Amino acid sequence: MSKKRHRIVETLLWIVVVIVVLWVVSPFYWAVITSFKKPADVFRLSSIPWVQFRPTLNNWQTEFNQRGPEITRGLLNSVTIAIGASVFAVFLGSLAGYGLARHRYTKWRNQSMSFWFLSQRFLPPAATVIPFFLLMKSLKLLDTQIALILVNTTFVMPFAVLIMRDMFKELPVELEEAAWVDGCSRWQSFVRIALPLAAPALVATVIICFAFAWNEFLFALVLTYKKASPMTVVIAGTEHTQGVQFWYVSTRLLLAIIPPTILALTVQKYIVRGLTMGAVKG
């Protein structure tokens, strides 16, 4: 009876795993095969969905030959904005997280400040689009990468603060106290001891911030129009007067996921270590 129940539970778990895998993989599979389809095949119904078509490289050739500079500029803008925002967010978030982890504030309690950072994620980005637009216009930063770096830093920094706060709480303060006895200042103990020990969490935080900044669309659409448009806006540009050109959307989607995928695979071991060291506790 016990073995039968165990077998049923194992079978149900495998079914759930298969469903989750199909759910995750299906969009990528759809993008890959659609990028190799002719427009007529995209809308044609077949007895075996997504399989019965003759592959073609026309979509890829058209994108590279006719829109190559636009796509290249979009990718470079996305890389610049995502790296800039994640670096600034992690730098400021590490300082704020360290302060929340090591100091007890009296005027504004640590818990209240942590909740304030968390509440920034509850704020709908659409509610701040117009103020940010007017601010960037007054600063003459519209259609610049700096504008999107500043905006994305504002919205991803709460993640960095909370993750790094929990990470620094996990580190034994005795290590820093020993450094202070040896003559290190607070800043030196932070740079030489706390930060190196928190390296896995730093890398994991950079990846999380990079992913959010890379996928941001609303502010990119409002604050840029040509020179600083990232890849998300370039992908949205496939909409035509006759509708969405799904074959070009698929091609650009695949190009857009290459940089973050390479980055995630490169630092995969640090992500796992960072997440398993309590870096994402609530």
CSV table of C-alpha atoms in Angstrom, one decimal:
chain,number,residue,atom,x,y,z
A,1,MET,CA,0.0,0.0,0.0
A,2,SER,CA,2.8,2.3,0.9
A,3,LYS,CA,4.7,1.5,-2.3
A,4,LYS,CA,1.5,2.1,-4.3
A,5,ARG,CA,0.9,5.5,-2.7
A,6,HIS,CA,4.6,6.4,-3.2
A,7,ARG,CA,4.3,5.5,-6.9
A,8,ILE,CA,1.2,7.6,-7.3
A,9,VAL,CA,2.8,10.6,-5.6
A,10,GLU,CA,5.9,10.2,-7.8
A,11,THR,CA,3.8,9.9,-10.9
A,12,LEU,CA,1.9,13.1,-10.0
A,13,LEU,CA,5.1,14.9,-9.4
A,14,TRP,CA,6.4,13.9,-12.8
A,15,ILE,CA,3.2,15.1,-14.4
A,16,VAL,CA,3.6,18.5,-12.6
A,17,VAL,CA,7.2,18.7,-13.7
A,18,VAL,CA,6.3,17.9,-17.3
A,19,ILE,CA,3.5,20.5,-17.3
A,20,VAL,CA,5.8,23.2,-15.8
A,21,VAL,CA,8.6,22.4,-18.3
A,22,LEU,CA,6.2,22.6,-21.3
A,23,TRP,CA,4.8,25.9,-19.9
A,24,VAL,CA,8.3,27.4,-19.7
A,25,VAL,CA,9.7,26.0,-22.9
A,26,SER,CA,6.7,26.6,-25.2
A,27,PRO,CA,7.3,30.3,-25.7
A,28,PHE,CA,10.9,29.7,-26.7
A,29,TYR,CA,9.9,26.9,-29.0
A,30,TRP,CA,7.2,29.1,-30.6
A,31,ALA,CA,9.7,31.9,-31.1
A,32,VAL,CA,12.3,29.6,-32.7
A,33,ILE,CA,9.9,27.9,-35.2
A,34,THR,CA,8.1,31.2,-36.0
A,35,SER,CA,11.4,32.9,-36.9
A,36,PHE,CA,11.9,30.2,-39.6
A,37,LYS,CA,8.4,30.4,-41.0
A,38,LYS,CA,7.0,32.3,-43.9
A,39,PRO,CA,4.2,34.8,-43.0
A,40,ALA,CA,1.6,32.6,-44.6
A,41,ASP,CA,2.7,29.6,-42.5
A,42,VAL,CA,2.4,31.5,-39.3
A,43,PHE,CA,-1.4,31.9,-39.7
A,44,ARG,CA,-2.0,28.6,-41.4
A,45,LEU,CA,-3.7,25.9,-39.3
A,46,SER,CA,-2.2,22.4,-39.6
A,47,SER,CA,-3.0,19.0,-38.2
A,48,ILE,CA,0.3,19.0,-36.3
A,49,PRO,CA,0.5,22.5,-34.9
A,50,TRP,CA,3.8,24.3,-35.2
A,51,VAL,CA,5.5,21.5,-37.2
A,52,GLN,CA,4.2,21.3,-40.7
A,53,PHE,CA,6.0,24.1,-42.5
A,54,ARG,CA,9.1,24.5,-44.7
A,55,PRO,CA,11.9,26.4,-42.8
A,56,THR,CA,13.3,29.6,-44.3
A,57,LEU,CA,16.0,32.0,-43.4
A,58,ASN,CA,14.2,35.0,-45.0
A,59,ASN,CA,13.2,36.5,-41.7
A,60,TRP,CA,16.7,36.5,-40.3
A,61,GLN,CA,18.2,37.7,-43.6
A,62,THR,CA,15.7,40.6,-43.8
A,63,GLU,CA,16.3,41.6,-40.2
A,64,PHE,CA,20.1,41.6,-40.6
A,65,ASN,CA,20.1,43.2,-44.0
A,66,GLN,CA,17.4,45.9,-43.6
A,67,ARG,CA,17.3,46.5,-39.9
A,68,GLY,CA,20.7,45.4,-38.7
A,69,PRO,CA,21.8,48.9,-37.5
A,70,GLU,CA,18.6,49.4,-35.7
A,71,ILE,CA,18.8,46.0,-33.9
A,72,THR,CA,22.5,46.5,-33.1
A,73,ARG,CA,21.8,49.9,-31.6
A,74,GLY,CA,18.9,48.5,-29.6
A,75,LEU,CA,21.1,45.7,-28.2
A,76,LEU,CA,23.9,48.1,-27.3
A,77,ASN,CA,21.5,50.4,-25.6
A,78,SER,CA,19.9,47.6,-23.7
A,79,VAL,CA,23.3,46.3,-22.5
A,80,THR,CA,24.5,49.8,-21.5
A,81,ILE,CA,21.3,50.6,-19.7
A,82,ALA,CA,21.0,47.3,-17.9
A,83,ILE,CA,24.7,47.2,-16.8
A,84,GLY,CA,24.6,50.9,-15.7
A,85,ALA,CA,21.3,50.5,-13.7
A,86,SER,CA,22.4,47.2,-12.1
A,87,VAL,CA,25.8,48.5,-11.1
A,88,PHE,CA,24.4,51.7,-9.6
A,89,ALA,CA,21.6,49.8,-7.9
A,90,VAL,CA,23.9,47.3,-6.4
A,91,PHE,CA,26.4,49.9,-5.3
A,92,LEU,CA,23.8,52.1,-3.6
A,93,GLY,CA,21.9,49.0,-2.4
A,94,SER,CA,25.0,47.5,-0.8
A,95,LEU,CA,25.6,50.7,1.2
A,96,ALA,CA,22.0,51.0,2.3
A,97,GLY,CA,21.7,47.3,3.0
A,98,TYR,CA,24.9,47.4,5.1
A,99,GLY,CA,23.6,50.3,7.1
A,100,LEU,CA,20.3,48.6,7.8
A,101,ALA,CA,22.1,45.4,8.8
A,102,ARG,CA,24.7,46.9,11.1
A,103,HIS,CA,23.1,50.0,12.6
A,104,ARG,CA,20.0,50.6,14.7
A,105,TYR,CA,18.4,53.9,13.7
A,106,THR,CA,16.2,55.6,16.2
A,107,LYS,CA,14.5,58.5,14.4
A,108,TRP,CA,13.4,56.2,11.6
A,109,ARG,CA,13.4,52.5,12.6
A,110,ASN,CA,15.2,50.0,10.5
A,111,GLN,CA,11.9,48.1,9.9
A,112,SER,CA,10.2,51.2,8.7
A,113,MET,CA,13.0,52.1,6.2
A,114,SER,CA,13.0,48.5,4.9
A,115,PHE,CA,9.3,48.6,4.4
A,116,TRP,CA,9.7,52.0,2.6
A,117,PHE,CA,12.2,50.4,0.2
A,118,LEU,CA,9.8,47.5,-0.3
A,119,SER,CA,6.9,49.8,-0.9
A,120,GLN,CA,8.7,51.2,-3.9
A,121,ARG,CA,8.0,48.0,-5.7
A,122,PHE,CA,4.3,48.3,-4.9
A,123,LEU,CA,4.1,51.6,-6.7
A,124,PRO,CA,2.8,51.2,-10.2
A,125,PRO,CA,5.4,52.5,-12.7
A,126,ALA,CA,2.7,54.0,-14.8
A,127,ALA,CA,1.9,56.4,-11.9
A,128,THR,CA,5.4,58.0,-12.2
A,129,VAL,CA,5.8,58.1,-16.0
A,130,ILE,CA,4.6,61.7,-16.4
A,131,PRO,CA,6.7,63.1,-13.5
A,132,PHE,CA,9.8,61.3,-14.9
A,133,PHE,CA,9.1,62.5,-18.4
A,134,LEU,CA,8.8,66.2,-17.2
A,135,LEU,CA,11.9,65.8,-15.0
A,136,MET,CA,14.0,64.3,-17.9
A,137,LYS,CA,12.7,67.0,-20.3
A,138,SER,CA,13.7,69.8,-17.9
A,139,LEU,CA,17.2,68.1,-17.5
A,140,LYS,CA,17.4,67.7,-21.3
A,141,LEU,CA,17.9,64.0,-20.9
A,142,LEU,CA,15.1,62.7,-23.1
A,143,ASP,CA,16.2,60.0,-25.6
A,144,THR,CA,19.4,59.4,-23.6
A,145,GLN,CA,20.8,56.3,-22.0
A,146,ILE,CA,21.4,58.3,-18.8
A,147,ALA,CA,17.7,58.9,-18.3
A,148,LEU,CA,16.9,55.2,-18.5
A,149,ILE,CA,19.8,54.2,-16.3
A,150,LEU,CA,18.5,56.7,-13.6
A,151,VAL,CA,14.9,55.5,-13.9
A,152,ASN,CA,15.8,51.8,-13.8
A,153,THR,CA,18.2,52.3,-10.9
A,154,THR,CA,15.3,53.9,-9.0
A,155,PHE,CA,13.0,50.9,-9.5
A,156,VAL,CA,15.5,48.0,-9.1
A,157,MET,CA,17.4,49.4,-6.1
A,158,PRO,CA,14.8,48.2,-3.6
A,159,PHE,CA,15.7,44.6,-4.5
A,160,ALA,CA,19.4,45.3,-4.0
A,161,VAL,CA,18.8,47.0,-0.7
A,162,LEU,CA,16.7,44.1,0.8
A,163,ILE,CA,18.8,41.3,-0.6
A,164,MET,CA,22.1,42.8,0.5
A,165,ARG,CA,20.6,43.7,3.9
A,166,ASP,CA,19.7,40.1,4.5
A,167,MET,CA,23.1,39.0,3.2
A,168,PHE,CA,25.0,41.3,5.6
A,169,LYS,CA,22.9,40.1,8.5
A,170,GLU,CA,24.1,36.6,7.8
A,171,LEU,CA,27.7,37.6,8.1
A,172,PRO,CA,29.2,37.3,11.6
A,173,VAL,CA,29.9,40.8,12.9
A,174,GLU,CA,32.9,39.4,14.9
A,175,LEU,CA,35.0,39.4,11.7
A,176,GLU,CA,34.6,43.1,11.3
A,177,GLU,CA,35.1,43.7,15.0
A,178,ALA,CA,38.4,41.9,14.8
A,179,ALA,CA,39.3,44.2,11.9
A,180,TRP,CA,38.4,47.3,13.9
A,181,VAL,CA,40.7,46.1,16.7
A,182,ASP,CA,43.5,45.8,14.1
A,183,GLY,CA,43.0,49.4,13.1
A,184,CYS,CA,40.6,49.1,10.2
A,185,SER,CA,38.0,51.9,9.8
A,186,ARG,CA,34.3,51.1,9.3
A,187,TRP,CA,34.7,51.8,5.6
A,188,GLN,CA,37.8,49.6,5.3
A,189,SER,CA,36.1,46.7,7.1
A,190,PHE,CA,33.1,47.1,4.7
A,191,VAL,CA,35.3,47.0,1.6
A,192,ARG,CA,37.9,44.5,2.6
A,193,ILE,CA,35.8,42.0,4.7
A,194,ALA,CA,32.0,42.4,4.2
A,195,LEU,CA,31.9,42.9,0.5
A,196,PRO,CA,34.2,40.0,-0.4
A,197,LEU,CA,32.2,37.6,1.8
A,198,ALA,CA,29.0,38.8,0.2
A,199,ALA,CA,30.4,38.4,-3.4
A,200,PRO,CA,27.9,35.6,-4.3
A,201,ALA,CA,25.0,37.7,-3.2
A,202,LEU,CA,26.4,40.7,-5.0
A,203,VAL,CA,26.5,38.7,-8.3
A,204,ALA,CA,23.0,37.3,-7.8
A,205,THR,CA,21.7,40.8,-7.1
A,206,VAL,CA,23.4,42.2,-10.2
A,207,ILE,CA,21.8,39.5,-12.3
A,208,ILE,CA,18.4,40.1,-10.8
A,209,CYS,CA,18.7,43.9,-11.3
A,210,PHE,CA,20.1,43.4,-14.8
A,211,ALA,CA,17.1,41.2,-15.8
A,212,PHE,CA,14.6,43.8,-14.6
A,213,ALA,CA,16.4,46.6,-16.3
A,214,TRP,CA,16.8,44.6,-19.5
A,215,ASN,CA,13.0,43.8,-19.7
A,216,GLU,CA,11.8,47.3,-18.8
A,217,PHE,CA,9.5,48.7,-21.5
A,218,LEU,CA,7.2,51.4,-20.3
A,219,PHE,CA,9.8,54.1,-19.4
A,220,ALA,CA,11.9,53.1,-22.5
A,221,LEU,CA,8.9,53.8,-24.7
A,222,VAL,CA,8.0,57.1,-23.1
A,223,LEU,CA,11.5,58.5,-22.5
A,224,THR,CA,13.2,57.5,-25.8
A,225,TYR,CA,12.2,57.7,-29.4
A,226,LYS,CA,15.3,56.9,-31.5
A,227,LYS,CA,18.9,57.1,-30.3
A,228,ALA,CA,18.5,55.5,-26.9
A,229,SER,CA,15.7,53.1,-27.6
A,230,PRO,CA,16.5,49.7,-26.1
A,231,MET,CA,15.7,46.3,-27.5
A,232,THR,CA,12.2,46.1,-25.9
A,233,VAL,CA,11.2,49.1,-27.9
A,234,VAL,CA,12.8,47.7,-31.0
A,235,ILE,CA,10.8,44.5,-30.6
A,236,ALA,CA,7.6,46.5,-30.2
A,237,GLY,CA,8.4,48.2,-33.5
A,238,THR,CA,7.5,45.1,-35.4
A,239,GLU,CA,3.8,46.2,-35.3
A,240,HIS,CA,2.7,47.1,-38.8
A,241,THR,CA,-0.4,48.8,-40.1
A,242,GLN,CA,-1.6,45.3,-41.1
A,243,GLY,CA,-1.0,43.9,-37.6
A,244,VAL,CA,1.9,42.4,-35.6
A,245,GLN,CA,4.6,40.8,-37.7
A,246,PHE,CA,5.1,37.7,-35.5
A,247,TRP,CA,7.9,36.3,-37.6
A,248,TYR,CA,10.0,39.5,-37.0
A,249,VAL,CA,8.9,39.6,-33.3
A,250,SER,CA,10.3,36.0,-32.9
A,251,THR,CA,13.6,36.9,-34.6
A,252,ARG,CA,14.1,39.9,-32.4
A,253,LEU,CA,13.0,38.0,-29.3
A,254,LEU,CA,15.7,35.4,-29.9
A,255,LEU,CA,18.3,38.1,-30.4
A,256,ALA,CA,17.2,39.9,-27.3
A,257,ILE,CA,17.5,36.8,-25.0
A,258,ILE,CA,21.1,36.0,-26.1
A,259,PRO,CA,23.0,38.5,-23.9
A,260,PRO,CA,21.2,37.8,-20.6
A,261,THR,CA,21.3,34.1,-21.2
A,262,ILE,CA,25.1,34.2,-21.8
A,263,LEU,CA,25.5,36.3,-18.6
A,264,ALA,CA,23.3,34.0,-16.5
A,265,LEU,CA,25.2,30.9,-17.7
A,266,THR,CA,28.6,32.6,-17.1
A,267,VAL,CA,27.9,33.4,-13.5
A,268,GLN,CA,25.5,30.5,-12.8
A,269,LYS,CA,27.5,29.1,-9.9
A,270,TYR,CA,27.5,32.5,-8.1
A,271,ILE,CA,23.7,32.8,-8.6
A,272,VAL,CA,23.2,29.5,-6.9
A,273,ARG,CA,25.5,30.3,-4.1
A,274,GLY,CA,24.0,33.7,-3.6
A,275,LEU,CA,20.5,32.4,-3.5
A,276,THR,CA,21.3,29.6,-1.1
A,277,MET,CA,23.1,31.9,1.3
A,278,GLY,CA,19.9,33.5,2.4
A,279,ALA,CA,20.2,36.3,-0.1
A,280,VAL,CA,16.5,36.4,-0.9
A,281,LYS,CA,14.9,36.0,2.5
A,282,GLY,CA,11.9,38.3,2.9
